[in-house]
Structure formats: C-alpha cells, structure tokens
Tab-separated table of C-alpha atoms in Angstrom:
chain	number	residue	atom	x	y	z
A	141	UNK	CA	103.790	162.758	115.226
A	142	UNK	CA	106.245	164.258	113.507
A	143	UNK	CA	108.903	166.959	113.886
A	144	UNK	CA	107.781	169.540	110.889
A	145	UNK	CA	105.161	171.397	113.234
A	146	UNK	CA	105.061	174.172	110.759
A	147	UNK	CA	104.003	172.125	108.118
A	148	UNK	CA	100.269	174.194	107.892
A	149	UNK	CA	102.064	178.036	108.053
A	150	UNK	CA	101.347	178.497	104.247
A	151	UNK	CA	97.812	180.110	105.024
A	152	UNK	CA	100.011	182.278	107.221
A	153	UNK	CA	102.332	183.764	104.669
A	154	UNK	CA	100.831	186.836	103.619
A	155	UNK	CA	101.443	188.206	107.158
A	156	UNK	CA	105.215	187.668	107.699
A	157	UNK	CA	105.464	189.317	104.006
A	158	UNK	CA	103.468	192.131	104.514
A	159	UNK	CA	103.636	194.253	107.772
A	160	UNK	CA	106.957	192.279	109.447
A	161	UNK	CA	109.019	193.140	105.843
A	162	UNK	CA	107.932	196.888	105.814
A	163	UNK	CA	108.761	197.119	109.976
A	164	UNK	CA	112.114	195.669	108.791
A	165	UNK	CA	113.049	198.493	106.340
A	166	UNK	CA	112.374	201.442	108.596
A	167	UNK	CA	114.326	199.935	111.357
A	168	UNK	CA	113.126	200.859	115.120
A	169	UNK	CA	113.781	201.876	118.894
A	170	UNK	CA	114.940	199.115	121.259
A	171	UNK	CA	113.927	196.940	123.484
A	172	UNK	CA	114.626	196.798	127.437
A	173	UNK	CA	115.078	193.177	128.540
A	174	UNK	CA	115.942	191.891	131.940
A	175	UNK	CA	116.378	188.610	133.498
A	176	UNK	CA	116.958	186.802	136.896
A	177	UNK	CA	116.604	183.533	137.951
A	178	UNK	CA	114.368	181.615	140.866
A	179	UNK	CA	113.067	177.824	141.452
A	180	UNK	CA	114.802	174.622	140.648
A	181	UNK	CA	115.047	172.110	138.061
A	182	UNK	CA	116.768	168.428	137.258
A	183	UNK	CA	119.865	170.003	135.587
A	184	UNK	CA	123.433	169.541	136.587
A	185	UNK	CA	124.452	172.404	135.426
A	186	UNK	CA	125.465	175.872	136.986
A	187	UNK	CA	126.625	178.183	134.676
A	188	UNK	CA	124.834	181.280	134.822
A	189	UNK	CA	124.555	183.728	131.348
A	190	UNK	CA	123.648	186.531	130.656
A	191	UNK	CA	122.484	187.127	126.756
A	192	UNK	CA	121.596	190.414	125.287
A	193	UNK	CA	119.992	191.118	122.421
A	194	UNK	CA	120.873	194.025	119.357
A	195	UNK	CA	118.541	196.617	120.519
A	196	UNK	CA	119.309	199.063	123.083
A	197	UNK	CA	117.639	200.358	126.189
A	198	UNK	CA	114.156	201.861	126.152
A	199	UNK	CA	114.236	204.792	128.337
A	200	UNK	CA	110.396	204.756	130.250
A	201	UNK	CA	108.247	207.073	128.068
A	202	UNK	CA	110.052	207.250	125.410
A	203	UNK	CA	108.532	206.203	121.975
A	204	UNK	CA	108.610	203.123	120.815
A	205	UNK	CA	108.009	201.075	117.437
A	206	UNK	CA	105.639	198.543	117.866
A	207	UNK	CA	106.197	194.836	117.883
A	208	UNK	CA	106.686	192.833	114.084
A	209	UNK	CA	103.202	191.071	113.253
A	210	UNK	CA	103.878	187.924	113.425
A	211	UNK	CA	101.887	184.357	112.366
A	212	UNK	CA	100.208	182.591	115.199
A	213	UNK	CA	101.217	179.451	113.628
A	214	UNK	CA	98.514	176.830	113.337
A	215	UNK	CA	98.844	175.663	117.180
A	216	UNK	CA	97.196	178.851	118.959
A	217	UNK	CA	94.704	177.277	120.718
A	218	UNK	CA	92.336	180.707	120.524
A	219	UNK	CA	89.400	179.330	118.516
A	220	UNK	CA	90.335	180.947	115.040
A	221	UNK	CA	91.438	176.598	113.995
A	222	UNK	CA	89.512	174.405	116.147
A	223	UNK	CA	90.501	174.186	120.003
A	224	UNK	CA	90.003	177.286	122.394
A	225	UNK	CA	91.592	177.560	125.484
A	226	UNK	CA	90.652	181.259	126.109
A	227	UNK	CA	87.184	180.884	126.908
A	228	UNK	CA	88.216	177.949	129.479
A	229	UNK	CA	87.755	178.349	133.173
A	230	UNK	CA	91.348	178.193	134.472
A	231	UNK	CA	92.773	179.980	131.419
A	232	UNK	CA	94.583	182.659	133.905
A	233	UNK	CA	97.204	182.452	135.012
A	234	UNK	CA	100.349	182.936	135.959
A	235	UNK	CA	101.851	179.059	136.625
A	236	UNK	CA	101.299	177.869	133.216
A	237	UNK	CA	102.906	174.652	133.602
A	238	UNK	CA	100.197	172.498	134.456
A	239	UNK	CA	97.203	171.509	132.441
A	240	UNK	CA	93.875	172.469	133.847
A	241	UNK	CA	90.436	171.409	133.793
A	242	UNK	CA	90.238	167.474	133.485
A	243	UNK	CA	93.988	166.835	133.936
A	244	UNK	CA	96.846	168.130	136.347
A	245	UNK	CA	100.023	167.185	134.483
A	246	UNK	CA	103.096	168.987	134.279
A	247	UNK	CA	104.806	170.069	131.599
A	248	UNK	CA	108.809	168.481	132.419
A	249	UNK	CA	111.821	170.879	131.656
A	250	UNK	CA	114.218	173.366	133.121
A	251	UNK	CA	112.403	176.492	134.710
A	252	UNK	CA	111.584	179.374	132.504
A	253	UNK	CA	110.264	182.530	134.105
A	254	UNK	CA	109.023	185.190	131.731
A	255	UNK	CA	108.319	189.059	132.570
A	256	UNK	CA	106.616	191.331	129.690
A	257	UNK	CA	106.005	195.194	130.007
A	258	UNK	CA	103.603	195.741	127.301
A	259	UNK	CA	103.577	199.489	126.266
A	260	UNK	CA	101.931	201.993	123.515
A	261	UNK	CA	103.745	203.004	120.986
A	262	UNK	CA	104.298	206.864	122.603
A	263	UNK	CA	106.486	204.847	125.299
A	264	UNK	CA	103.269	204.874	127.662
A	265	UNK	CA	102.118	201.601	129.911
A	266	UNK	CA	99.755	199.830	128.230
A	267	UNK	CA	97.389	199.241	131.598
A	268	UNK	CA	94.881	196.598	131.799
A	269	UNK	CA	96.046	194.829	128.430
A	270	UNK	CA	95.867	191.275	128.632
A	271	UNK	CA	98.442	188.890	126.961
A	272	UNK	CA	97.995	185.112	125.965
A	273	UNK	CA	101.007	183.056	125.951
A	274	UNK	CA	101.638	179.715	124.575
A	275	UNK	CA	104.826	177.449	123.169
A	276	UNK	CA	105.692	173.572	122.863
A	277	UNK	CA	106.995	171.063	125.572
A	278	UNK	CA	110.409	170.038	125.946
A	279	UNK	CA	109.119	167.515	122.710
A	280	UNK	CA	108.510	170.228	120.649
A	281	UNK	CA	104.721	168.826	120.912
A	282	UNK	CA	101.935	171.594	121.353
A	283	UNK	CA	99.185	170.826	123.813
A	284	UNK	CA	95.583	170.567	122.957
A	285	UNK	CA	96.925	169.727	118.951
A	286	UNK	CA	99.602	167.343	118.942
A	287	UNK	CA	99.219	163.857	119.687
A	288	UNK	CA	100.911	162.735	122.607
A	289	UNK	CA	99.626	166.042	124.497
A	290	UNK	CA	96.350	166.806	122.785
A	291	UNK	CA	94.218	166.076	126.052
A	292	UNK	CA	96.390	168.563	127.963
A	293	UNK	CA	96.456	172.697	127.724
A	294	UNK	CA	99.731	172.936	129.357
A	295	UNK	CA	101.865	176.154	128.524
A	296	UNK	CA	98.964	178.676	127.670
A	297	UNK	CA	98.300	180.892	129.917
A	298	UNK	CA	95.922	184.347	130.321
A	299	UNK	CA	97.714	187.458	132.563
A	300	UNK	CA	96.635	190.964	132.406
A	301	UNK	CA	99.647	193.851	132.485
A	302	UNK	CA	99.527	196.094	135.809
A	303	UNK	CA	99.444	199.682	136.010
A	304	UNK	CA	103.156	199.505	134.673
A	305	UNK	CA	102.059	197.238	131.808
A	306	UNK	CA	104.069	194.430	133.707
A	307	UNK	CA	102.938	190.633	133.718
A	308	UNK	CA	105.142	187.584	134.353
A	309	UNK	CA	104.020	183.876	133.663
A	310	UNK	CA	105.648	180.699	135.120
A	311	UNK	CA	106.745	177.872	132.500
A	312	UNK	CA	109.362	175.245	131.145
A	313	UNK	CA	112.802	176.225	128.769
A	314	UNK	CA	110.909	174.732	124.833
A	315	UNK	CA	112.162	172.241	123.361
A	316	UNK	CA	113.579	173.191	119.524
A	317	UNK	CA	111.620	171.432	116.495
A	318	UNK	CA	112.267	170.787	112.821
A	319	UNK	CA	112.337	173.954	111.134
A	320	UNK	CA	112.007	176.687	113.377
A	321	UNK	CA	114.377	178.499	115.540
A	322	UNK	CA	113.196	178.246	119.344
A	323	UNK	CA	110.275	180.708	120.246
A	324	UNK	CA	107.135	181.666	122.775
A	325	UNK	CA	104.099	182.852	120.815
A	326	UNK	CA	101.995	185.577	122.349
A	327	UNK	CA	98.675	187.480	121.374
A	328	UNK	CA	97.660	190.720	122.939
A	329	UNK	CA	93.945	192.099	123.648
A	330	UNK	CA	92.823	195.246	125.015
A	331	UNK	CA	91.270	193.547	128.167
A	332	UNK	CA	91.055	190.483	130.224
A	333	UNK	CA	87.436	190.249	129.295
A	334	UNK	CA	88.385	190.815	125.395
A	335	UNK	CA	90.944	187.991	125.574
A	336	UNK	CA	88.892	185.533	127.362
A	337	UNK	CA	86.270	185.750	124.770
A	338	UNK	CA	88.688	185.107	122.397
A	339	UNK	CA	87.958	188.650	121.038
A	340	UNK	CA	89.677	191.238	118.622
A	341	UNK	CA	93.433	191.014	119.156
A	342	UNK	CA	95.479	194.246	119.129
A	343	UNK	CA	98.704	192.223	117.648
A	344	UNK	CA	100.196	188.829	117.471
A	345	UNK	CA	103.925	188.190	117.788
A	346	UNK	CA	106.673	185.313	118.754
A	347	UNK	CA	109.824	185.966	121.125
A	348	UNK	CA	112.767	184.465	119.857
A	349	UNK	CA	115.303	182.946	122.445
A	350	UNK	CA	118.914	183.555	122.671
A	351	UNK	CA	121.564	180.777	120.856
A	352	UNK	CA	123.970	180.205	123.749
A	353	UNK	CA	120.963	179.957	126.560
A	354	UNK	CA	119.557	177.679	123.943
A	355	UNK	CA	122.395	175.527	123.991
A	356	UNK	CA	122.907	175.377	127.674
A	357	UNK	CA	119.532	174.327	128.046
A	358	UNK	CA	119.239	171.748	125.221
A	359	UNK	CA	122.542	170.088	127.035
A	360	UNK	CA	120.400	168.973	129.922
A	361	UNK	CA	118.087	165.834	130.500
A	362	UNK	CA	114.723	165.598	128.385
A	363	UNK	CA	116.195	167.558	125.393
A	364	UNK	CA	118.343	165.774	123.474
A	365	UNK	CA	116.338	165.627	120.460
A	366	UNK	CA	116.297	169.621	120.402
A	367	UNK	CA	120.190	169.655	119.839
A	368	UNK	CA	119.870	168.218	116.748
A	369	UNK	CA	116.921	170.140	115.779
A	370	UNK	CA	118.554	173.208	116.371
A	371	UNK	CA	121.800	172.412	114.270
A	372	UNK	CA	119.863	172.019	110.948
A	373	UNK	CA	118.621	175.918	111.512
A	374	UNK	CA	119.599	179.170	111.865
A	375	UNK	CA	118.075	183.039	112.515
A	376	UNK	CA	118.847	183.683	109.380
A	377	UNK	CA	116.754	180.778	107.711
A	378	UNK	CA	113.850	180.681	110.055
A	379	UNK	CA	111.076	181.916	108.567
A	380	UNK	CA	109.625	184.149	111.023
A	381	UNK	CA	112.992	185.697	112.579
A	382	UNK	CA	115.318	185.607	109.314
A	383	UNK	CA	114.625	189.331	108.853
A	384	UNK	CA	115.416	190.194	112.091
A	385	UNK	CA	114.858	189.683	115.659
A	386	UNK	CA	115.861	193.454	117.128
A	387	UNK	CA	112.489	194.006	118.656
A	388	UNK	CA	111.484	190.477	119.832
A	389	UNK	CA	114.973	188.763	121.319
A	390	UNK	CA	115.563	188.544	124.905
A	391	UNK	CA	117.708	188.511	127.424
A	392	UNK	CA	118.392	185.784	129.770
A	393	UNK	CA	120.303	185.338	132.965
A	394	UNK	CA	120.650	182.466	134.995
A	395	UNK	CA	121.633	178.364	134.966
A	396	UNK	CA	119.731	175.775	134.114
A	397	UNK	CA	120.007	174.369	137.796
A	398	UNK	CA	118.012	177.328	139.159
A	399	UNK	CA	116.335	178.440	136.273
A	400	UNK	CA	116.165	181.587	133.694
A	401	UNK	CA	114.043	184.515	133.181
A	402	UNK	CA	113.847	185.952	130.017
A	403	UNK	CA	112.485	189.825	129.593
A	404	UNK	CA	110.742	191.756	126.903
A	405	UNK	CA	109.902	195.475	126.971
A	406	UNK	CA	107.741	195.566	123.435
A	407	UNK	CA	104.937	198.481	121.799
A	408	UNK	CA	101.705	197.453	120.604
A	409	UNK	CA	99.589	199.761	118.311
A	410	UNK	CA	97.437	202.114	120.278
C-alpha cells in the first residue's frame, strides 16, 4: 500500500474546477465553529488549543452561503465505486470507531469528537437531514479499500441532524497522507432513509483541520509517519483546499490527552 491515496482523483476534477472555483470568487458568510474536549487517549501531552478559522460568526438565522462542492475522493464507501457501507445494518451511528458487522476492531488514535449543525442556505435548521461521515486511520489507510483495513468499515458513520440541525459523531484525530492536507469527508442527504439507500445526495464536501492541532496531534504515539507527510504539503498546494478553506475549517479546543472536538456550522442548498 502506498502513501499517494489520491492517486484515482482525476475522474474527480471537473468538480473542484467548476462549482468550488466560482464559490471562491463571490466570497461568502462565515462559519460558527465550537469545540470542547471529553474521553481519553494514550498521549502524554496536555496542552490544550484553541484554533479558529478565517470566517466569522454565523448569527442563528441569518443567511448563509452554502458549503464548496467538493470530490468524494475515490474511498467513499457509498456504492457510486464498488463497496457500500450505507445500505449496511449498523451504518448509524454515532461511535464510529469500531468496525461493524463481521469485525469489532478499533480504529487506534487520539480522540476526535465532531459536532455539525447543518443549515439551509436562508440561515434555517436543516431538520431531519442526514450526514455520512468518513476519513482514514491514524495510517492514512481507508477502511473497506485499502489493504491492511479493507475487511473493516471503521470511521463511517450515518447520524441524522435534530430539530436544530445538530449531529455529533465519535472518532480518532487522521492520520496525514502523501499529498493531501488532513481532512474528514462528509456527504449530506435529505433523510435518514435517503442516505441509507445510498440515494440522491444534496452536497458533498471535506472539513479541513487546523495546522497547529495537526501538529500537536501528529507529535503523539501511532503518528509519526503523518509528520513527515504533512511537511511535504501545504493549504495552499492541496488540491481540494488551495483555494480556500473559509467555509470548511474548524475550530478545535482541547489536548491530545483528553481529546478534541472540532465544530462546523455549514449551508447546504435547499
């Protein structure tokens, strides 16, 4: 296996190029972004951060300018390549460390907690929209694809947004590969029943995570090969976030002893 995991994005070009580059252009509203910290992990360290990102805060209601289209990459485990993990029973949830289904192991690395608000573009909560999650392991590796984890669906994960457009999942810190700047991918459907059939997504997008959590995190056991993955990359050269990352960077707060949580307050058309 080797590190270039984006080695099959070509058939994905003409979306970074075509919506993401006009979004760019007109600029946007901001983002809200929040973060605290529960659980443990192996980590040494106790520094806690707090990281914000360019955009400003979203006052509830108030309009927003929905999310970049992004590329799924060609790990998304929703059917459209091969492997689907949305029509699996076990699928959601809110723990996504864990594989389910034939195996139980866990995903190894320090405790990220993420919390999305999912709203419409007039600044209204997007109720009863459902949001799939995935990202690689603390190897960079993507379950149910690459080959030392292809027998496990570890870090995907199915939750549906509350009556606030609120959802949170449970997972690990990813690891940094070769060429790509760390991120969590995420699709969002109209329902729970539309995502679990794999059905039509409303948008597809990536959250990119903040440089000095980044390096606190990649100081810590398990991730050693991520420090030198990140060094040969920037924002500005990765090929999803080099035209800017004002509606999809979060904030995070915590130490990698007790964990992070990283928040995203984000618009989706409709």
């Amino acid at each position: 296996m080797t590190d270039n995991h984006d080695r099959g994005l070509q058939f994905d070009l003409a979306t970074l190029i075509g919506r993401r580059r006009a979004l760019s252009l007109f600029g946007g509203a901001g983002l809200t972004l929040v973060a605290c910290a529960p659980s443990t992990t192996t980590s040494s360290s106790t520094a806690t951060t707090s990281n914000t990102g360019s955009a400003g805060t979203t006052a509830a209601g108030s309009p927003l300018e929905a999310i970049p289209e992004e590329t799924a990459g060609p790990f998304p485990g929703d059917g459209s390549n091969g492997p689907n993990a949305l029509t699996q029973s076990g699928i959601v949830r809110s723990d996504i460390r864990s594989s389910f289904g034939s195996s139980t192991r866990t995903a190894e690395g320090v405790q990220l907690n993420i919390e999305l608000t999912v709203q419409k573009e007039d600044g209204t909560p997007y109720a009863g929209a459902a949001l799939y999650l995935w990202h690689c392991d603390i190897n960079g590796d993507y379950s149910m694809y690459s080959d030392r984890v292809k027998n496990e669906n570890f870090l995907r994960g199915v939750q549906e947004a509350d009556s606030a457009g609120k959802l949170k999942f449970v997972s690990v810190f990813p690891g940094a590969y070769s060429g790509r700047w760390p991120h969590i991918h995420f699709e969002v459907y109209p329902s729970l029943a539309e995502a679990t059939k794999a059905g039509n997504k409303i948008t597809t997008s990536q959250l990119a995570l903040p440089e000095t959590t980044c390096k606190e995190v990649y100081g810590t056991t398990g991730y050693t090969q991520s420090v030198r993955n990140m060094s040969r990359t920037t924002l500005k050269q990765d090929m999803v976030f080099r035209d800017g990352v004002d509606h999809q960077m979060a904030t995070m707060s915590g130490n990698a002893q007790s964990g992070y949580t990283a928040s995203l307050t984000f618009a989706v058309e409709g």
